[in-house]
Amino acid sequence: MTGASPEPVDSAAYFDLRARLLGPLRNRPLTSGQLCEVGRIVCGHPDGLSLYGIPAPRMAAHGIRLLGRTALECVKDPHPALVAAALTDVLAGLPVSGARPVIADLFCGSGNLGHQLGRLLGPRFGHRVLATELDPLVHAATRHNLTLVDSPVRLHHADYRDLLHTLAAPAVPDGRSEQDVYLVEPPWDAGYTPAGLDLTRTTPPVPRILDDVRRSRGGRPCLVVLKTSDLIARDTLAATFRDATALRTLLPRPVRRHGMNAAFHLYRV
Ligand SMILES: C[S@@+](CC[C@H](N)C(=O)[O-])C[C@H]1O[C@@H](n2cnc3c(N)ncnc32)[C@H](O)[C@@H]1O
């Protein structure tokens, strides 16, 4: 968030814009005016939409390309810095192994979270960042943007399970670091309703992704960062992570009514 206070967000305008971003504008690169509109309506201020440290009013001048769907779904600055601070705290207490730790951004979209975590955590903990994005148009726009900002992220046009397979723990005791971090935010799709975000109805469901991560690790612990809305439906967060250790829940300053803001959850699984 910049110094300016966010304006209260009008829910009707938000849902109208949301429908346009996921509908006719879904696969279209947004104009500078549209990017500022997203900042104003989704985040309460034109500068509120900021990615890679670049606020909406300056994105066009930097050559940033953002499709409608990604402008809505992305992790916006300064949230990656909040996640990085929490992870720094947690990582400092974890054992260091021989293997270089990774940040795996499984559903990377804009790649902003992996990009900023790589910049903020890499120098201290040595993480390299690998990312997968399945949609060819989102992948192309994100590859373009990450190149522009000289990002440390290695982006693959692939399904998240391909990355899990690549990172599968080799059969040696130190094959994977306990400092490995998996970023999880699949499309919310039908899972996002006025009752909150139902983690069993995202695409794919979060419990399935968690099972995939666990299976790929062969029992080696790791960290998972999950982005949700600030209202969870049917207690699906607790049910999904019942066998994990809850480490932190981050609730950035709300700009919209309850249920329409971002939240981040850190677990050791
Ligand atoms: C909710 S968005 C994530 C937004 C992201 N956190 C950001 O900061 O931009 C989900 C993304 O996952 C992608 N996706 C969907 N299914 C996928 C899969 N099976 N493997 C990899 N990416 C996938 C979608 O195309 C979409 O861009």
mmCIF file of C-alpha atoms and ligand atoms in Angstrom:
data_model
loop_
_atom_site.group_PDB
_atom_site.id
_atom_site.type_symbol
_atom_site.label_atom_id
_atom_site.label_comp_id
_atom_site.label_asym_id
_atom_site.label_seq_id
_atom_site.Cartn_x
_atom_site.Cartn_y
_atom_site.Cartn_z
ATOM 1 C CA MET A 1 0.000 0.000 0.000
ATOM 2 C CA THR A 2 1.237 3.491 -0.679
ATOM 3 C CA GLY A 3 0.988 6.428 1.728
ATOM 4 C CA ALA A 4 -2.490 7.338 0.463
ATOM 5 C CA SER A 5 -5.398 5.859 2.474
ATOM 6 C CA PRO A 6 -7.577 3.440 0.548
ATOM 7 C CA GLU A 7 -11.066 4.588 -0.283
ATOM 8 C CA PRO A 8 -13.855 2.320 0.979
ATOM 9 C CA VAL A 9 -14.549 -0.147 -1.785
ATOM 10 C CA ASP A 10 -18.032 -0.298 -3.240
ATOM 11 C CA SER A 11 -19.044 -4.001 -3.285
ATOM 12 C CA ALA A 12 -21.375 -3.637 -6.296
ATOM 13 C CA ALA A 13 -18.606 -1.965 -8.345
ATOM 14 C CA TYR A 14 -16.198 -4.689 -7.220
ATOM 15 C CA PHE A 15 -18.416 -7.555 -8.319
ATOM 16 C CA ASP A 16 -19.184 -5.804 -11.607
ATOM 17 C CA LEU A 17 -15.469 -5.342 -12.328
ATOM 18 C CA ARG A 18 -14.711 -8.898 -11.164
ATOM 19 C CA ALA A 19 -17.225 -10.247 -13.697
ATOM 20 C CA ARG A 20 -15.567 -8.210 -16.489
ATOM 21 C CA LEU A 21 -12.037 -9.295 -15.504
ATOM 22 C CA LEU A 22 -13.014 -12.959 -15.448
ATOM 23 C CA GLY A 23 -15.297 -12.584 -18.492
ATOM 24 C CA PRO A 24 -14.639 -10.366 -21.544
ATOM 25 C CA LEU A 25 -11.302 -9.030 -20.249
ATOM 26 C CA ARG A 26 -10.087 -12.425 -19.023
ATOM 27 C CA ASN A 27 -7.424 -12.951 -21.692
ATOM 28 C CA ARG A 28 -6.929 -9.330 -22.729
ATOM 29 C CA PRO A 29 -3.915 -7.226 -21.730
ATOM 30 C CA LEU A 30 -5.361 -4.317 -19.737
ATOM 31 C CA THR A 31 -4.856 -0.700 -20.761
ATOM 32 C CA SER A 32 -3.291 1.779 -18.368
ATOM 33 C CA GLY A 33 -6.757 3.157 -17.563
ATOM 34 C CA GLN A 34 -8.091 -0.328 -16.821
ATOM 35 C CA LEU A 35 -5.113 -1.136 -14.582
ATOM 36 C CA CYS A 36 -5.787 2.012 -12.549
ATOM 37 C CA GLU A 37 -9.477 1.102 -12.379
ATOM 38 C CA VAL A 38 -8.536 -2.302 -10.918
ATOM 39 C CA GLY A 39 -6.326 -0.547 -8.359
ATOM 40 C CA ARG A 40 -9.124 1.839 -7.404
ATOM 41 C CA ILE A 41 -11.983 -0.651 -7.239
ATOM 42 C CA VAL A 42 -10.195 -3.798 -6.052
ATOM 43 C CA CYS A 43 -7.600 -2.189 -3.769
ATOM 44 C CA GLY A 44 -9.100 1.207 -2.877
ATOM 45 C CA HIS A 45 -6.514 3.339 -4.741
ATOM 46 C CA PRO A 46 -5.010 3.304 -8.279
ATOM 47 C CA ASP A 47 -1.546 2.639 -6.778
ATOM 48 C CA GLY A 48 -3.062 -0.257 -4.799
ATOM 49 C CA LEU A 49 -2.575 -2.530 -7.790
ATOM 50 C CA SER A 50 1.174 -2.894 -7.696
ATOM 51 C CA LEU A 51 3.252 -5.813 -8.940
ATOM 52 C CA TYR A 52 7.023 -6.334 -8.978
ATOM 53 C CA GLY A 53 7.220 -3.004 -7.110
ATOM 54 C CA ILE A 54 5.537 -1.164 -10.021
ATOM 55 C CA PRO A 55 2.194 0.569 -9.302
ATOM 56 C CA ALA A 56 -0.601 0.505 -11.901
ATOM 57 C CA PRO A 57 -0.128 4.103 -13.144
ATOM 58 C CA ARG A 58 3.492 3.265 -14.107
ATOM 59 C CA MET A 59 2.995 -0.256 -15.495
ATOM 60 C CA ALA A 60 2.444 0.795 -19.097
ATOM 61 C CA ALA A 61 5.596 2.920 -19.114
ATOM 62 C CA HIS A 62 7.555 -0.115 -17.856
ATOM 63 C CA GLY A 63 5.998 -2.362 -20.535
ATOM 64 C CA ILE A 64 4.213 -4.605 -17.995
ATOM 65 C CA ARG A 65 1.493 -6.811 -19.546
ATOM 66 C CA LEU A 66 -1.329 -7.926 -17.299
ATOM 67 C CA LEU A 67 -4.341 -9.920 -18.462
ATOM 68 C CA GLY A 68 -7.734 -9.227 -16.880
ATOM 69 C CA ARG A 69 -7.860 -12.467 -14.916
ATOM 70 C CA THR A 70 -4.347 -12.039 -13.530
ATOM 71 C CA ALA A 71 -4.992 -8.436 -12.463
ATOM 72 C CA LEU A 72 -7.795 -9.773 -10.281
ATOM 73 C CA GLU A 73 -6.137 -12.948 -9.006
ATOM 74 C CA CYS A 74 -2.595 -11.715 -8.368
ATOM 75 C CA VAL A 75 -0.868 -11.241 -5.025
ATOM 76 C CA LYS A 76 -0.477 -7.486 -4.871
ATOM 77 C CA ASP A 77 2.324 -5.478 -3.262
ATOM 78 C CA PRO A 78 2.981 -5.120 -0.359
ATOM 79 C CA HIS A 79 1.613 -8.560 0.604
ATOM 80 C CA PRO A 80 4.744 -10.473 -0.532
ATOM 81 C CA ALA A 81 6.806 -8.437 1.947
ATOM 82 C CA LEU A 82 4.480 -9.500 4.786
ATOM 83 C CA VAL A 83 4.819 -13.144 3.756
ATOM 84 C CA ALA A 84 8.605 -12.768 3.470
ATOM 85 C CA ALA A 85 8.841 -11.346 7.002
ATOM 86 C CA ALA A 86 6.846 -14.256 8.439
ATOM 87 C CA LEU A 87 8.873 -16.807 6.466
ATOM 88 C CA THR A 88 12.145 -15.235 7.594
ATOM 89 C CA ASP A 89 11.084 -15.760 11.173
ATOM 90 C CA VAL A 90 10.088 -19.376 10.562
ATOM 91 C CA LEU A 91 13.058 -20.320 8.345
ATOM 92 C CA ALA A 92 15.546 -19.048 10.922
ATOM 93 C CA GLY A 93 14.373 -21.834 13.271
ATOM 94 C CA LEU A 94 14.551 -24.701 10.751
ATOM 95 C CA PRO A 95 17.463 -27.063 10.161
ATOM 96 C CA VAL A 96 19.750 -26.313 7.216
ATOM 97 C CA SER A 97 20.440 -29.354 5.044
ATOM 98 C CA GLY A 98 22.916 -29.996 2.262
ATOM 99 C CA ALA A 99 20.277 -29.425 -0.413
ATOM 100 C CA ARG A 100 19.759 -25.868 -1.669
ATOM 101 C CA PRO A 101 16.196 -24.840 -0.679
ATOM 102 C CA VAL A 102 13.580 -23.985 -3.283
ATOM 103 C CA ILE A 103 10.513 -21.809 -3.457
ATOM 104 C CA ALA A 104 8.013 -23.600 -5.716
ATOM 105 C CA ASP A 105 5.324 -21.222 -6.985
ATOM 106 C CA LEU A 106 2.892 -23.914 -8.172
ATOM 107 C CA PHE A 107 0.128 -21.677 -9.619
ATOM 108 C CA CYS A 108 2.211 -18.633 -10.316
ATOM 109 C CA GLY A 109 -0.150 -16.367 -12.304
ATOM 110 C CA SER A 110 1.711 -13.043 -12.290
ATOM 111 C CA GLY A 111 4.622 -14.658 -10.425
ATOM 112 C CA ASN A 112 4.738 -11.658 -8.108
ATOM 113 C CA LEU A 113 4.839 -13.680 -4.880
ATOM 114 C CA GLY A 114 7.631 -16.001 -6.024
ATOM 115 C CA HIS A 115 9.505 -13.066 -7.548
ATOM 116 C CA GLN A 116 9.495 -10.990 -4.388
ATOM 117 C CA LEU A 117 10.164 -13.927 -2.058
ATOM 118 C CA GLY A 118 13.134 -14.881 -4.215
ATOM 119 C CA ARG A 119 14.497 -11.369 -3.935
ATOM 120 C CA LEU A 120 13.841 -11.083 -0.200
ATOM 121 C CA LEU A 121 14.743 -14.597 1.016
ATOM 122 C CA GLY A 122 17.273 -15.783 -1.580
ATOM 123 C CA PRO A 123 20.234 -13.702 -0.381
ATOM 124 C CA ARG A 124 19.887 -14.909 3.249
ATOM 125 C CA PHE A 125 18.624 -18.484 2.901
ATOM 126 C CA GLY A 126 19.804 -19.361 -0.612
ATOM 127 C CA HIS A 127 16.389 -20.227 -2.089
ATOM 128 C CA ARG A 128 16.059 -20.559 -5.842
ATOM 129 C CA VAL A 129 12.585 -19.983 -7.263
ATOM 130 C CA LEU A 130 10.826 -22.335 -9.684
ATOM 131 C CA ALA A 131 7.336 -21.595 -10.961
ATOM 132 C CA THR A 132 4.673 -23.262 -13.073
ATOM 133 C CA GLU A 133 1.795 -21.674 -14.970
ATOM 134 C CA LEU A 134 -0.515 -23.819 -17.095
ATOM 135 C CA ASP A 135 -2.418 -21.195 -19.092
ATOM 136 C CA PRO A 136 -0.408 -20.328 -22.236
ATOM 137 C CA LEU A 137 -1.551 -16.685 -22.337
ATOM 138 C CA VAL A 138 -0.870 -16.035 -18.653
ATOM 139 C CA HIS A 139 2.450 -17.838 -19.009
ATOM 140 C CA ALA A 140 3.486 -15.672 -21.997
ATOM 141 C CA ALA A 141 2.546 -12.399 -20.243
ATOM 142 C CA THR A 142 4.289 -13.441 -17.023
ATOM 143 C CA ARG A 143 7.428 -14.578 -18.836
ATOM 144 C CA HIS A 144 7.527 -11.168 -20.542
ATOM 145 C CA ASN A 145 7.100 -9.333 -17.211
ATOM 146 C CA LEU A 146 9.602 -11.423 -15.266
ATOM 147 C CA THR A 147 12.198 -10.814 -17.966
ATOM 148 C CA LEU A 148 11.532 -7.065 -17.828
ATOM 149 C CA VAL A 149 12.093 -6.936 -14.075
ATOM 150 C CA ASP A 150 15.144 -9.218 -14.236
ATOM 151 C CA SER A 151 13.480 -11.748 -11.965
ATOM 152 C CA PRO A 152 15.220 -14.690 -10.287
ATOM 153 C CA VAL A 153 12.144 -16.871 -11.038
ATOM 154 C CA ARG A 154 12.597 -19.813 -13.436
ATOM 155 C CA LEU A 155 9.166 -20.077 -15.004
ATOM 156 C CA HIS A 156 7.866 -23.210 -16.732
ATOM 157 C CA HIS A 157 4.802 -23.558 -18.906
ATOM 158 C CA ALA A 158 3.561 -26.661 -17.136
ATOM 159 C CA ASP A 159 1.146 -28.283 -14.732
ATOM 160 C CA TYR A 160 2.075 -27.918 -11.051
ATOM 161 C CA ARG A 161 2.437 -31.712 -10.788
ATOM 162 C CA ASP A 162 5.309 -31.573 -13.296
ATOM 163 C CA LEU A 163 7.211 -29.291 -10.923
ATOM 164 C CA LEU A 164 6.408 -31.550 -7.963
ATOM 165 C CA HIS A 165 7.741 -34.451 -9.982
ATOM 166 C CA THR A 166 10.942 -32.530 -10.785
ATOM 167 C CA LEU A 167 11.368 -31.718 -7.110
ATOM 168 C CA ALA A 168 10.456 -35.202 -5.851
ATOM 169 C CA ALA A 169 12.685 -36.114 -2.950
ATOM 170 C CA PRO A 170 15.536 -38.327 -4.118
ATOM 171 C CA ALA A 171 16.130 -41.435 -2.032
ATOM 172 C CA VAL A 172 18.933 -39.915 0.048
ATOM 173 C CA PRO A 173 18.439 -38.515 3.539
ATOM 174 C CA ASP A 174 19.381 -34.914 2.647
ATOM 175 C CA GLY A 175 17.739 -34.921 -0.780
ATOM 176 C CA ARG A 176 15.345 -32.084 -0.063
ATOM 177 C CA SER A 177 15.567 -29.180 2.348
ATOM 178 C CA GLU A 178 13.091 -28.677 5.189
ATOM 179 C CA GLN A 179 13.348 -25.010 4.181
ATOM 180 C CA ASP A 180 11.591 -25.715 0.868
ATOM 181 C CA VAL A 181 8.520 -23.482 0.458
ATOM 182 C CA TYR A 182 5.483 -24.318 -1.713
ATOM 183 C CA LEU A 183 3.202 -21.437 -2.749
ATOM 184 C CA VAL A 184 -0.376 -22.581 -3.276
ATOM 185 C CA GLU A 185 -3.155 -20.544 -4.848
ATOM 186 C CA PRO A 186 -5.178 -22.448 -7.448
ATOM 187 C CA PRO A 187 -8.063 -20.680 -9.236
ATOM 188 C CA TRP A 188 -10.845 -20.155 -6.684
ATOM 189 C CA ASP A 189 -13.599 -20.661 -9.299
ATOM 190 C CA ALA A 190 -16.785 -22.121 -7.763
ATOM 191 C CA GLY A 191 -15.117 -22.238 -4.355
ATOM 192 C CA TYR A 192 -15.527 -18.470 -3.877
ATOM 193 C CA THR A 193 -19.044 -17.554 -2.714
ATOM 194 C CA PRO A 194 -20.547 -15.070 -0.228
ATOM 195 C CA ALA A 195 -20.165 -17.838 2.399
ATOM 196 C CA GLY A 196 -16.394 -17.609 1.983
ATOM 197 C CA LEU A 197 -13.736 -19.625 0.176
ATOM 198 C CA ASP A 198 -14.367 -23.367 0.181
ATOM 199 C CA LEU A 199 -10.960 -25.014 -0.244
ATOM 200 C CA THR A 200 -12.544 -28.262 -1.419
ATOM 201 C CA ARG A 201 -14.066 -26.496 -4.448
ATOM 202 C CA THR A 202 -11.076 -24.661 -5.919
ATOM 203 C CA THR A 203 -9.621 -26.002 -9.206
ATOM 204 C CA PRO A 204 -7.974 -28.315 -8.276
ATOM 205 C CA PRO A 205 -9.135 -28.655 -4.664
ATOM 206 C CA VAL A 206 -6.521 -27.589 -2.107
ATOM 207 C CA PRO A 207 -6.649 -30.926 -0.203
ATOM 208 C CA ARG A 208 -5.651 -32.712 -3.408
ATOM 209 C CA ILE A 209 -2.755 -30.304 -4.014
ATOM 210 C CA LEU A 210 -1.563 -30.838 -0.464
ATOM 211 C CA ASP A 211 -1.671 -34.613 -0.942
ATOM 212 C CA ASP A 212 0.335 -34.213 -4.158
ATOM 213 C CA VAL A 213 2.955 -32.095 -2.363
ATOM 214 C CA ARG A 214 3.222 -34.571 0.523
ATOM 215 C CA ARG A 215 3.508 -37.566 -1.788
ATOM 216 C CA SER A 216 6.269 -35.866 -3.785
ATOM 217 C CA ARG A 217 8.251 -35.215 -0.587
ATOM 218 C CA GLY A 218 8.384 -38.811 0.604
ATOM 219 C CA GLY A 219 7.775 -37.718 4.190
ATOM 220 C CA ARG A 220 10.324 -34.868 4.227
ATOM 221 C CA PRO A 221 8.710 -31.814 5.932
ATOM 222 C CA CYS A 222 8.344 -28.503 4.111
ATOM 223 C CA LEU A 223 6.560 -25.159 4.365
ATOM 224 C CA VAL A 224 3.338 -24.303 2.543
ATOM 225 C CA VAL A 225 2.018 -20.779 1.975
ATOM 226 C CA LEU A 226 -1.660 -20.683 1.031
ATOM 227 C CA LYS A 227 -3.486 -17.538 -0.098
ATOM 228 C CA THR A 228 -7.212 -17.417 0.656
ATOM 229 C CA SER A 229 -9.894 -14.824 1.204
ATOM 230 C CA ASP A 230 -10.360 -13.661 4.798
ATOM 231 C CA LEU A 231 -13.498 -15.802 5.155
ATOM 232 C CA ILE A 232 -13.253 -19.593 4.897
ATOM 233 C CA ALA A 233 -16.362 -21.635 4.146
ATOM 234 C CA ARG A 234 -17.322 -24.771 6.049
ATOM 235 C CA ASP A 235 -14.162 -24.851 8.161
ATOM 236 C CA THR A 236 -12.310 -26.258 5.155
ATOM 237 C CA LEU A 237 -8.965 -24.694 6.166
ATOM 238 C CA ALA A 238 -8.796 -26.576 9.466
ATOM 239 C CA ALA A 239 -9.971 -29.794 7.805
ATOM 240 C CA THR A 240 -7.441 -29.527 4.961
ATOM 241 C CA PHE A 241 -4.478 -28.897 7.271
ATOM 242 C CA ARG A 242 -5.553 -31.075 10.207
ATOM 243 C CA ASP A 243 -2.304 -33.076 10.040
ATOM 244 C CA ALA A 244 -0.074 -30.004 9.617
ATOM 245 C CA THR A 245 1.367 -27.445 12.044
ATOM 246 C CA ALA A 246 -0.186 -23.989 11.728
ATOM 247 C CA LEU A 247 2.603 -21.401 11.932
ATOM 248 C CA ARG A 248 1.138 -18.023 11.001
ATOM 249 C CA THR A 249 -2.038 -16.443 9.643
ATOM 250 C CA LEU A 250 -1.475 -13.074 8.000
ATOM 251 C CA LEU A 251 -4.397 -10.703 7.581
ATOM 252 C CA PRO A 252 -3.220 -7.651 5.630
ATOM 253 C CA ARG A 253 -5.059 -4.388 6.287
ATOM 254 C CA PRO A 254 -8.591 -4.940 4.894
ATOM 255 C CA VAL A 255 -9.761 -2.687 2.067
ATOM 256 C CA ARG A 256 -13.118 -4.355 1.502
ATOM 257 C CA ARG A 257 -15.804 -5.921 3.626
ATOM 258 C CA HIS A 258 -15.087 -9.171 5.427
ATOM 259 C CA GLY A 259 -14.782 -12.063 2.991
ATOM 260 C CA MET A 260 -13.399 -9.913 0.163
ATOM 261 C CA ASN A 261 -9.831 -9.406 1.428
ATOM 262 C CA ALA A 262 -6.702 -11.515 1.098
ATOM 263 C CA ALA A 263 -5.296 -13.741 3.837
ATOM 264 C CA PHE A 264 -2.136 -15.852 3.894
ATOM 265 C CA HIS A 265 -1.559 -19.017 5.930
ATOM 266 C CA LEU A 266 1.790 -20.639 6.679
ATOM 267 C CA TYR A 267 1.950 -24.319 7.586
ATOM 268 C CA ARG A 268 4.625 -26.888 8.174
ATOM 269 C CA VAL A 269 3.460 -30.096 6.527
HETATM 270 C C1 LIG B 1 -5.418 -17.726 -8.531
HETATM 271 S S1 LIG B 1 -4.234 -17.645 -9.784
HETATM 272 C C2 LIG B 1 -2.743 -17.441 -8.893
HETATM 273 C C3 LIG B 1 -2.329 -16.016 -8.813
HETATM 274 C C4 LIG B 1 -0.938 -15.834 -8.309
HETATM 275 N N1 LIG B 1 -0.819 -16.171 -6.906
HETATM 276 C C5 LIG B 1 -0.460 -14.406 -8.577
HETATM 277 O O1 LIG B 1 0.135 -13.795 -7.678
HETATM 278 O O2 LIG B 1 -0.672 -13.917 -9.683
HETATM 279 C C6 LIG B 1 -4.101 -19.306 -10.330
HETATM 280 C C7 LIG B 1 -3.197 -19.518 -11.540
HETATM 281 O O3 LIG B 1 -2.927 -20.915 -11.653
HETATM 282 C C8 LIG B 1 -2.956 -21.280 -13.028
HETATM 283 N N2 LIG B 1 -3.238 -22.728 -13.068
HETATM 284 C C9 LIG B 1 -4.453 -23.341 -13.057
HETATM 285 N N3 LIG B 1 -4.314 -24.675 -13.028
HETATM 286 C C10 LIG B 1 -2.969 -24.920 -12.995
HETATM 287 C C11 LIG B 1 -2.184 -26.118 -12.933
HETATM 288 N N4 LIG B 1 -2.766 -27.314 -12.914
HETATM 289 N N5 LIG B 1 -0.829 -25.990 -12.890
HETATM 290 C C12 LIG B 1 -0.238 -24.764 -12.921
HETATM 291 N N6 LIG B 1 -0.934 -23.602 -13.005
HETATM 292 C C13 LIG B 1 -2.274 -23.671 -13.030
HETATM 293 C C14 LIG B 1 -4.042 -20.405 -13.615
HETATM 294 O O4 LIG B 1 -3.888 -20.287 -15.010
HETATM 295 C C15 LIG B 1 -3.830 -19.087 -12.851
HETATM 296 O O5 LIG B 1 -2.982 -18.219 -13.538
#
